[in-house]
Amino acid sequence: MIDQQGKTDVLIARLKEALPIEANITPPLAKLLAKQTPEIPDTAKCNVTSVFYTGDMGGIICGLDIGGPNTETPHLVSITHLTFHRRVPLSREIEAYQRHRSKKLKQQQDRGY
């Protein structure tokens, strides 16, 4: 298993209570978004407006308001492709989840899964 189910369930519940949450888009994600949807403004910040769990294989997915609240193109990304300022509620818990998930994914990759 990649995620710790109990901890992940608690984090998702707490994230849902804290929505919307300000997030920063990582440079690789910003580049990909600019390529896929050139009509959206070039931005490094957004708000997480929804979260859901896609199971152990997909992890926590965040719905983003890139392009403003009236955006026509939904953007769903893994929470591991976002960063959060320290002043954001739950930033430490999010970072711990991201580190744990990235570590487990790397271990699986190294084993050839």
GROMACS .gro file of N, CA, C and O in nm:
model
  452
    1MET      N    1   0.083  -0.119   0.000
    1MET     CA    2   0.000   0.000   0.000
    1MET      C    3   0.087   0.125   0.000
    1MET      O    4   0.189   0.129   0.067
    2ILE      N    5   0.042   0.223  -0.074
    2ILE     CA    6   0.115   0.350  -0.079
    2ILE      C    7   0.071   0.442   0.034
    2ILE      O    8   0.152   0.494   0.108
    3ASP      N    9  -0.060   0.462   0.046
    3ASP     CA   10  -0.112   0.555   0.147
    3ASP      C   11  -0.149   0.482   0.274
    3ASP      O   12  -0.185   0.364   0.272
    4GLN      N   13  -0.145   0.555   0.384
    4GLN     CA   14  -0.190   0.504   0.512
    4GLN      C   15  -0.337   0.542   0.523
    4GLN      O   16  -0.369   0.659   0.548
    5GLN      N   17  -0.427   0.447   0.502
    5GLN     CA   18  -0.568   0.475   0.483
    5GLN      C   19  -0.629   0.561   0.594
    5GLN      O   20  -0.698   0.658   0.565
    6GLY      N   21  -0.606   0.528   0.719
    6GLY     CA   22  -0.665   0.605   0.829
    6GLY      C   23  -0.620   0.750   0.829
    6GLY      O   24  -0.701   0.842   0.840
    7LYS      N   25  -0.490   0.770   0.814
    7LYS     CA   26  -0.437   0.907   0.811
    7LYS      C   27  -0.487   0.983   0.689
    7LYS      O   28  -0.516   1.102   0.697
    8THR      N   29  -0.496   0.915   0.576
    8THR     CA   30  -0.543   0.980   0.454
    8THR      C   31  -0.689   1.022   0.467
    8THR      O   32  -0.726   1.133   0.428
    9ASP      N   33  -0.772   0.936   0.525
    9ASP     CA   34  -0.913   0.969   0.545
    9ASP      C   35  -0.929   1.092   0.634
    9ASP      O   36  -1.010   1.181   0.605
   10VAL      N   37  -0.851   1.098   0.740
   10VAL     CA   38  -0.856   1.214   0.831
   10VAL      C   39  -0.811   1.340   0.759
   10VAL      O   40  -0.874   1.446   0.770
   11LEU      N   41  -0.703   1.331   0.682
   11LEU     CA   42  -0.653   1.447   0.608
   11LEU      C   43  -0.756   1.497   0.508
   11LEU      O   44  -0.781   1.617   0.498
   12ILE      N   45  -0.819   1.408   0.435
   12ILE     CA   46  -0.920   1.449   0.337
   12ILE      C   47  -1.036   1.519   0.406
   12ILE      O   48  -1.083   1.624   0.360
   13ALA      N   49  -1.083   1.465   0.516
   13ALA     CA   50  -1.193   1.529   0.590
   13ALA      C   51  -1.154   1.669   0.636
   13ALA      O   52  -1.232   1.764   0.623
   14ARG      N   53  -1.032   1.682   0.687
   14ARG     CA   54  -0.986   1.813   0.733
   14ARG      C   55  -0.966   1.910   0.617
   14ARG      O   56  -0.994   2.029   0.629
   15LEU      N   57  -0.918   1.860   0.503
   15LEU     CA   58  -0.902   1.945   0.385
   15LEU      C   59  -1.038   1.997   0.338
   15LEU      O   60  -1.053   2.115   0.305
   16LYS      N   61  -1.138   1.909   0.334
   16LYS     CA   62  -1.271   1.950   0.290
   16LYS      C   63  -1.329   2.059   0.380
   16LYS      O   64  -1.395   2.150   0.332
   17GLU      N   65  -1.302   2.050   0.509
   17GLU     CA   66  -1.350   2.152   0.603
   17GLU      C   67  -1.281   2.286   0.582
   17GLU      O   68  -1.339   2.390   0.610
   18ALA      N   69  -1.158   2.284   0.532
   18ALA     CA   70  -1.078   2.406   0.518
   18ALA      C   71  -1.091   2.472   0.381
   18ALA      O   72  -1.033   2.578   0.358
   19LEU      N   73  -1.164   2.413   0.288
   19LEU     CA   74  -1.176   2.467   0.153
   19LEU      C   75  -1.239   2.606   0.151
   19LEU      O   76  -1.325   2.632   0.233
   20PRO      N   77  -1.200   2.691   0.059
   20PRO     CA   78  -1.092   2.679  -0.038
   20PRO      C   79  -0.956   2.701   0.028
   20PRO      O   80  -0.944   2.774   0.127
   21ILE      N   81  -0.855   2.639  -0.027
   21ILE     CA   82  -0.719   2.647   0.026
   21ILE      C   83  -0.628   2.703  -0.081
   21ILE      O   84  -0.625   2.652  -0.193
   22GLU      N   85  -0.553   2.807  -0.047
   22GLU     CA   86  -0.460   2.867  -0.142
   22GLU      C   87  -0.342   2.772  -0.165
   22GLU      O   88  -0.287   2.716  -0.072
   23ALA      N   89  -0.307   2.756  -0.293
   23ALA     CA   90  -0.196   2.667  -0.329
   23ALA      C   91  -0.109   2.733  -0.435
   23ALA      O   92  -0.151   2.825  -0.503
   24ASN      N   93   0.011   2.682  -0.446
   24ASN     CA   94   0.104   2.726  -0.550
   24ASN      C   95   0.122   2.612  -0.648
   24ASN      O   96   0.134   2.496  -0.609
   25ILE      N   97   0.125   2.646  -0.774
   25ILE     CA   98   0.144   2.547  -0.879
   25ILE      C   99   0.294   2.530  -0.900
   25ILE      O  100   0.367   2.628  -0.916
   26THR      N  101   0.340   2.406  -0.902
   26THR     CA  102   0.482   2.380  -0.925
   26THR      C  103   0.517   2.417  -1.069
   26THR      O  104   0.432   2.409  -1.158
   27PRO      N  105   0.643   2.455  -1.095
   27PRO     CA  106   0.683   2.491  -1.232
   27PRO      C  107   0.654   2.383  -1.337
   27PRO      O  108   0.604   2.415  -1.444
   28PRO      N  109   0.680   2.254  -1.309
   28PRO     CA  110   0.647   2.154  -1.412
   28PRO      C  111   0.497   2.149  -1.442
   28PRO      O  112   0.457   2.134  -1.558
   29LEU      N  113   0.414   2.165  -1.339
   29LEU     CA  114   0.269   2.165  -1.361
   29LEU      C  115   0.227   2.289  -1.438
   29LEU      O  116   0.144   2.281  -1.529
   30ALA      N  117   0.284   2.405  -1.405
   30ALA     CA  118   0.251   2.529  -1.476
   30ALA      C  119   0.284   2.516  -1.624
   30ALA      O  120   0.206   2.559  -1.709
   31LYS      N  121   0.396   2.455  -1.654
   31LYS     CA  122   0.437   2.437  -1.794
   31LYS      C  123   0.338   2.346  -1.867
   31LYS      O  124   0.298   2.375  -1.980
   32LEU      N  125   0.299   2.238  -1.803
   32LEU     CA  126   0.204   2.145  -1.863
   32LEU      C  127   0.068   2.212  -1.884
   32LEU      O  128   0.006   2.198  -1.989
   33LEU      N  129   0.021   2.287  -1.785
   33LEU     CA  130  -0.108   2.355  -1.798
   33LEU      C  131  -0.106   2.459  -1.910
   33LEU      O  132  -0.203   2.472  -1.985
   34ALA      N  133   0.003   2.531  -1.921
   34ALA     CA  134   0.015   2.632  -2.027
   34ALA      C  135   0.010   2.567  -2.165
   34ALA      O  136  -0.047   2.622  -2.259
   35LYS      N  137   0.067   2.449  -2.174
   35LYS     CA  138   0.068   2.376  -2.302
   35LYS      C  139  -0.072   2.322  -2.335
   35LYS      O  140  -0.116   2.330  -2.449
   36GLN      N  141  -0.140   2.267  -2.234
   36GLN     CA  142  -0.269   2.204  -2.256
   36GLN      C  143  -0.384   2.304  -2.268
   36GLN      O  144  -0.480   2.280  -2.340
   37THR      N  145  -0.378   2.413  -2.192
   37THR     CA  146  -0.486   2.511  -2.194
   37THR      C  147  -0.427   2.651  -2.202
   37THR      O  148  -0.420   2.723  -2.103
   38PRO      N  149  -0.384   2.692  -2.322
   38PRO     CA  150  -0.319   2.822  -2.337
   38PRO      C  151  -0.411   2.941  -2.312
   38PRO      O  152  -0.363   3.051  -2.291
   39GLU      N  153  -0.543   2.918  -2.309
   39GLU     CA  154  -0.635   3.028  -2.288
   39GLU      C  155  -0.642   3.077  -2.143
   39GLU      O  156  -0.692   3.186  -2.117
   40ILE      N  157  -0.592   2.997  -2.050
   40ILE     CA  158  -0.595   3.042  -1.910
   40ILE      C  159  -0.478   3.135  -1.883
   40ILE      O  160  -0.373   3.123  -1.945
   41PRO      N  161  -0.497   3.226  -1.790
   41PRO     CA  162  -0.388   3.318  -1.759
   41PRO      C  163  -0.271   3.244  -1.695
   41PRO      O  164  -0.289   3.144  -1.626
   42ASP      N  165  -0.152   3.294  -1.720
   42ASP     CA  166  -0.032   3.236  -1.662
   42ASP      C  167  -0.033   3.270  -1.513
   42ASP      O  168  -0.024   3.387  -1.476
   43THR      N  169  -0.045   3.170  -1.430
   43THR     CA  170  -0.055   3.194  -1.287
   43THR      C  171   0.027   3.092  -1.211
   43THR      O  172   0.042   2.979  -1.255
   44ALA      N  173   0.076   3.134  -1.099
   44ALA     CA  174   0.150   3.043  -1.012
   44ALA      C  175   0.069   3.008  -0.889
   44ALA      O  176   0.105   2.920  -0.814
   45LYS      N  177  -0.043   3.079  -0.869
   45LYS     CA  178  -0.127   3.055  -0.752
   45LYS      C  179  -0.268   3.017  -0.796
   45LYS      O  180  -0.313   3.055  -0.903
   46CYS      N  181  -0.334   2.943  -0.711
   46CYS     CA  182  -0.472   2.905  -0.736
   46CYS      C  183  -0.535   2.869  -0.602
   46CYS      O  184  -0.469   2.874  -0.499
   47ASN      N  185  -0.659   2.829  -0.606
   47ASN     CA  186  -0.726   2.778  -0.487
   47ASN      C  187  -0.770   2.635  -0.512
   47ASN      O  188  -0.820   2.603  -0.620
   48VAL      N  189  -0.751   2.553  -0.412
   48VAL     CA  190  -0.805   2.418  -0.415
   48VAL      C  191  -0.951   2.433  -0.372
   48VAL      O  192  -0.979   2.482  -0.264
   49THR      N  193  -1.042   2.394  -0.460
   49THR     CA  194  -1.184   2.411  -0.432
   49THR      C  195  -1.255   2.280  -0.402
   49THR      O  196  -1.369   2.281  -0.356
   50SER      N  197  -1.189   2.168  -0.430
   50SER     CA  198  -1.246   2.037  -0.397
   50SER      C  199  -1.132   1.936  -0.382
   50SER      O  200  -1.024   1.954  -0.438
   51VAL      N  201  -1.158   1.834  -0.304
   51VAL     CA  202  -1.061   1.725  -0.288
   51VAL      C  203  -1.137   1.593  -0.285
   51VAL      O  204  -1.250   1.586  -0.238
   52PHE      N  205  -1.074   1.492  -0.339
   52PHE     CA  206  -1.130   1.358  -0.329
   52PHE      C  207  -1.016   1.258  -0.340
   52PHE      O  208  -0.907   1.289  -0.385
   53TYR      N  209  -1.047   1.137  -0.298
   53TYR     CA  210  -0.946   1.031  -0.295
   53TYR      C  211  -0.975   0.931  -0.406
   53TYR      O  212  -1.086   0.881  -0.418
   54THR      N  213  -0.876   0.904  -0.488
   54THR     CA  214  -0.894   0.812  -0.600
   54THR      C  215  -0.837   0.673  -0.572
   54THR      O  216  -0.815   0.596  -0.664
   55GLY      N  217  -0.814   0.646  -0.447
   55GLY     CA  218  -0.760   0.516  -0.410
   55GLY      C  219  -0.609   0.521  -0.400
   55GLY      O  220  -0.545   0.624  -0.424
   56ASP      N  221  -0.553   0.410  -0.367
   56ASP     CA  222  -0.410   0.401  -0.344
   56ASP      C  223  -0.328   0.437  -0.468
   56ASP      O  224  -0.222   0.495  -0.459
   57MET      N  225  -0.379   0.406  -0.584
   57MET     CA  226  -0.303   0.431  -0.707
   57MET      C  227  -0.300   0.578  -0.746
   57MET      O  228  -0.204   0.625  -0.804
   58GLY      N  229  -0.406   0.653  -0.718
   58GLY     CA  230  -0.413   0.794  -0.759
   58GLY      C  231  -0.391   0.892  -0.646
   58GLY      O  232  -0.350   1.005  -0.670
   59GLY      N  233  -0.421   0.852  -0.526
   59GLY     CA  234  -0.403   0.939  -0.410
   59GLY      C  235  -0.506   1.051  -0.403
   59GLY      O  236  -0.615   1.041  -0.457
   60ILE      N  237  -0.468   1.158  -0.335
   60ILE     CA  238  -0.556   1.273  -0.317
   60ILE      C  239  -0.550   1.361  -0.441
   60ILE      O  240  -0.442   1.401  -0.484
   61ILE      N  241  -0.667   1.390  -0.497
   61ILE     CA  242  -0.679   1.475  -0.616
   61ILE      C  243  -0.745   1.605  -0.573
   61ILE      O  244  -0.840   1.605  -0.495
   62CYS      N  245  -0.694   1.716  -0.629
   62CYS     CA  246  -0.746   1.848  -0.596
   62CYS      C  247  -0.809   1.912  -0.720
   62CYS      O  248  -0.751   1.908  -0.828
   63GLY      N  249  -0.926   1.970  -0.701
   63GLY     CA  250  -0.989   2.051  -0.804
   63GLY      C  251  -0.943   2.194  -0.786
   63GLY      O  252  -0.947   2.247  -0.675
   64LEU      N  253  -0.893   2.256  -0.893
   64LEU     CA  254  -0.836   2.390  -0.884
   64LEU      C  255  -0.921   2.492  -0.958
   64LEU      O  256  -0.982   2.461  -1.059
   65ASP      N  257  -0.918   2.616  -0.910
   65ASP     CA  258  -0.993   2.724  -0.975
   65ASP      C  259  -0.904   2.808  -1.066
   65ASP      O  260  -0.918   2.929  -1.072
   66ILE      N  261  -0.815   2.745  -1.138
   66ILE     CA  262  -0.726   2.817  -1.229
   66ILE      C  263  -0.812   2.889  -1.332
   66ILE      O  264  -0.898   2.829  -1.394
   67GLY      N  265  -0.787   3.015  -1.350
   67GLY     CA  266  -0.866   3.093  -1.444
   67GLY      C  267  -0.987   3.157  -1.379
   67GLY      O  268  -1.068   3.218  -1.446
   68GLY      N  269  -0.999   3.145  -1.249
   68GLY     CA  270  -1.109   3.208  -1.177
   68GLY      C  271  -1.226   3.115  -1.154
   68GLY      O  272  -1.230   3.004  -1.206
   69PRO      N  273  -1.324   3.161  -1.077
   69PRO     CA  274  -1.436   3.074  -1.041
   69PRO      C  275  -1.527   3.038  -1.159
   69PRO      O  276  -1.602   2.941  -1.152
   70ASN      N  277  -1.521   3.110  -1.269
   70ASN     CA  278  -1.607   3.081  -1.384
   70ASN      C  279  -1.533   3.005  -1.494
   70ASN      O  280  -1.577   3.005  -1.609
   71THR      N  281  -1.423   2.942  -1.459
   71THR     CA  282  -1.345   2.870  -1.559
   71THR      C  283  -1.427   2.758  -1.623
   71THR      O  284  -1.506   2.692  -1.557
   72GLU      N  285  -1.409   2.740  -1.752
   72GLU     CA  286  -1.482   2.636  -1.825
   72GLU      C  287  -1.406   2.505  -1.829
   72GLU      O  288  -1.464   2.400  -1.853
   73THR      N  289  -1.276   2.508  -1.806
   73THR     CA  290  -1.194   2.388  -1.811
   73THR      C  291  -1.160   2.344  -1.669
   73THR      O  292  -1.090   2.415  -1.598
   74PRO      N  293  -1.211   2.230  -1.626
   74PRO     CA  294  -1.177   2.184  -1.491
   74PRO      C  295  -1.032   2.138  -1.486
   74PRO      O  296  -0.982   2.080  -1.582
   75HIS      N  297  -0.968   2.165  -1.378
   75HIS     CA  298  -0.830   2.122  -1.360
   75HIS      C  299  -0.823   2.036  -1.235
   75HIS      O  300  -0.846   2.085  -1.124
   76LEU      N  301  -0.793   1.910  -1.255
   76LEU     CA  302  -0.779   1.815  -1.146
   76LEU      C  303  -0.635   1.767  -1.145
   76LEU      O  304  -0.586   1.718  -1.246
   77VAL      N  305  -0.569   1.784  -1.031
   77VAL     CA  306  -0.429   1.744  -1.021
   77VAL      C  307  -0.404   1.675  -0.888
   77VAL      O  308  -0.475   1.696  -0.790
   78SER      N  309  -0.301   1.595  -0.886
   78SER     CA  310  -0.258   1.530  -0.763
   78SER      C  311  -0.207   1.636  -0.666
   78SER      O  312  -0.142   1.733  -0.706
   79ILE      N  313  -0.235   1.616  -0.540
   79ILE     CA  314  -0.189   1.709  -0.438
   79ILE      C  315  -0.036   1.714  -0.433
   79ILE      O  316   0.022   1.812  -0.389
   80THR      N  317   0.029   1.612  -0.487
   80THR     CA  318   0.175   1.611  -0.487
   80THR      C  319   0.233   1.709  -0.588
   80THR      O  320   0.353   1.735  -0.586
   81HIS      N  321   0.150   1.764  -0.677
   81HIS     CA  322   0.197   1.862  -0.776
   81HIS      C  323   0.171   2.006  -0.732
   81HIS      O  324   0.182   2.098  -0.814
   82LEU      N  325   0.136   2.023  -0.606
   82LEU     CA  326   0.110   2.155  -0.551
   82LEU      C  327   0.200   2.180  -0.431
   82LEU      O  328   0.246   2.085  -0.367
   83THR      N  329   0.225   2.307  -0.403
   83THR     CA  330   0.293   2.343  -0.280
   83THR      C  331   0.202   2.437  -0.203
   83THR      O  332   0.115   2.504  -0.262
   84PHE      N  333   0.222   2.445  -0.074
   84PHE     CA  334   0.137   2.525   0.013
   84PHE      C  335   0.224   2.610   0.104
   84PHE      O  336   0.322   2.560   0.161
   85HIS      N  337   0.187   2.736   0.117
   85HIS     CA  338   0.259   2.827   0.206
   85HIS      C  339   0.240   2.780   0.350
   85HIS      O  340   0.137   2.724   0.386
   86ARG      N  341   0.340   2.804   0.432
   86ARG     CA  342   0.336   2.761   0.572
   86ARG      C  343   0.218   2.817   0.650
   86ARG      O  344   0.173   2.758   0.747
   87ARG      N  345   0.166   2.932   0.608
   87ARG     CA  346   0.054   2.992   0.680
   87ARG      C  347  -0.080   2.925   0.647
   87ARG      O  348  -0.181   2.949   0.713
   88VAL      N  349  -0.082   2.841   0.545
   88VAL     CA  350  -0.204   2.770   0.506
   88VAL      C  351  -0.235   2.664   0.611
   88VAL      O  352  -0.147   2.588   0.651
   89PRO      N  353  -0.361   2.661   0.655
   89PRO     CA  354  -0.398   2.555   0.750
   89PRO      C  355  -0.366   2.417   0.691
   89PRO      O  356  -0.382   2.396   0.571
   90LEU      N  357  -0.320   2.330   0.773
   90LEU     CA  358  -0.288   2.192   0.734
   90LEU      C  359  -0.163   2.177   0.647
   90LEU      O  360  -0.136   2.070   0.595
   91SER      N  361  -0.086   2.285   0.628
   91SER     CA  362   0.030   2.275   0.539
   91SER      C  363   0.128   2.166   0.583
   91SER      O  364   0.183   2.095   0.499
   92ARG      N  365   0.147   2.152   0.710
   92ARG     CA  366   0.240   2.048   0.758
   92ARG      C  367   0.187   1.908   0.733
   92ARG      O  368   0.261   1.818   0.693
   93GLU      N  369   0.056   1.890   0.754
   93GLU     CA  370  -0.004   1.759   0.729
   93GLU      C  371   0.000   1.726   0.580
   93GLU      O  372   0.026   1.612   0.542
   94ILE      N  373  -0.025   1.826   0.497
   94ILE     CA  374  -0.020   1.806   0.352
   94ILE      C  375   0.122   1.769   0.310
   94ILE      O  376   0.143   1.674   0.234
   95GLU      N  377   0.219   1.841   0.361
   95GLU     CA  378   0.358   1.814   0.326
   95GLU      C  379   0.400   1.675   0.371
   95GLU      O  380   0.470   1.604   0.298
   96ALA      N  381   0.355   1.632   0.488
   96ALA     CA  382   0.388   1.498   0.535
   96ALA      C  383   0.327   1.392   0.442
   96ALA      O  384   0.393   1.293   0.408
   97TYR      N  385   0.204   1.413   0.400
   97TYR     CA  386   0.139   1.320   0.305
   97TYR      C  387   0.217   1.317   0.173
   97TYR      O  388   0.243   1.210   0.119
   98GLN      N  389   0.254   1.435   0.123
   98GLN     CA  390   0.327   1.442  -0.004
   98GLN      C  391   0.460   1.368   0.005
   98GLN      O  392   0.496   1.293  -0.086
   99ARG      N  393   0.534   1.391   0.113
   99ARG     CA  394   0.663   1.323   0.129
   99ARG      C  395   0.645   1.172   0.136
   99ARG      O  396   0.718   1.096   0.071
  100HIS      N  397   0.548   1.128   0.216
  100HIS     CA  398   0.524   0.985   0.232
  100HIS      C  399   0.485   0.922   0.099
  100HIS      O  400   0.539   0.818   0.060
  101ARG      N  401   0.392   0.984   0.029
  101ARG     CA  402   0.345   0.929  -0.098
  101ARG      C  403   0.457   0.925  -0.202
  101ARG      O  404   0.475   0.825  -0.271
  102SER      N  405   0.533   1.033  -0.212
  102SER     CA  406   0.643   1.038  -0.308
  102SER      C  407   0.747   0.930  -0.278
  102SER      O  408   0.798   0.864  -0.368
  103LYS      N  409   0.776   0.911  -0.151
  103LYS     CA  410   0.873   0.809  -0.110
  103LYS      C  411   0.824   0.669  -0.148
  103LYS      O  412   0.899   0.589  -0.204
  104LYS      N  413   0.697   0.641  -0.119
  104LYS     CA  414   0.642   0.509  -0.150
  104LYS      C  415   0.636   0.485  -0.301
  104LYS      O  416   0.664   0.375  -0.348
  105LEU      N  417   0.600   0.587  -0.377
  105LEU     CA  418   0.597   0.573  -0.523
  105LEU      C  419   0.737   0.546  -0.578
  105LEU      O  420   0.754   0.464  -0.668
  106LYS      N  421   0.836   0.615  -0.524
  106LYS     CA  422   0.976   0.594  -0.568
  106LYS      C  423   1.020   0.452  -0.535
  106LYS      O  424   1.084   0.386  -0.618
  107GLN      N  425   0.982   0.403  -0.416
  107GLN     CA  426   1.018   0.266  -0.379
  107GLN      C  427   0.956   0.165  -0.474
  107GLN      O  428   1.021   0.069  -0.515
  108GLN      N  429   0.830   0.187  -0.510
  108GLN     CA  430   0.764   0.096  -0.604
  108GLN      C  431   0.832   0.099  -0.740
  108GLN      O  432   0.851  -0.002  -0.804
  109GLN      N  433   0.868   0.219  -0.783
  109GLN     CA  434   0.934   0.235  -0.913
  109GLN      C  435   1.068   0.163  -0.913
  109GLN      O  436   1.105   0.097  -1.010
  110ASP      N  437   1.141   0.175  -0.804
  110ASP     CA  438   1.272   0.110  -0.793
  110ASP      C  439   1.259  -0.043  -0.796
  110ASP      O  440   1.350  -0.112  -0.840
  111ARG      N  441   1.147  -0.093  -0.747
  111ARG     CA  442   1.124  -0.238  -0.745
  111ARG      C  443   1.069  -0.289  -0.878
  111ARG      O  444   1.053  -0.408  -0.897
  112GLY      N  445   1.035  -0.197  -0.966
  112GLY     CA  446   0.985  -0.236  -1.098
  112GLY      C  447   0.836  -0.259  -1.106
  112GLY      O  448   0.788  -0.325  -1.195
  113TYR      N  449   0.758  -0.205  -1.009
  113TYR     CA  450   0.611  -0.222  -1.013
  113TYR      C  451   0.550  -0.129  -1.111
  113TYR      O  452   0.579  -0.023  -1.137
   0.00000   0.00000   0.00000
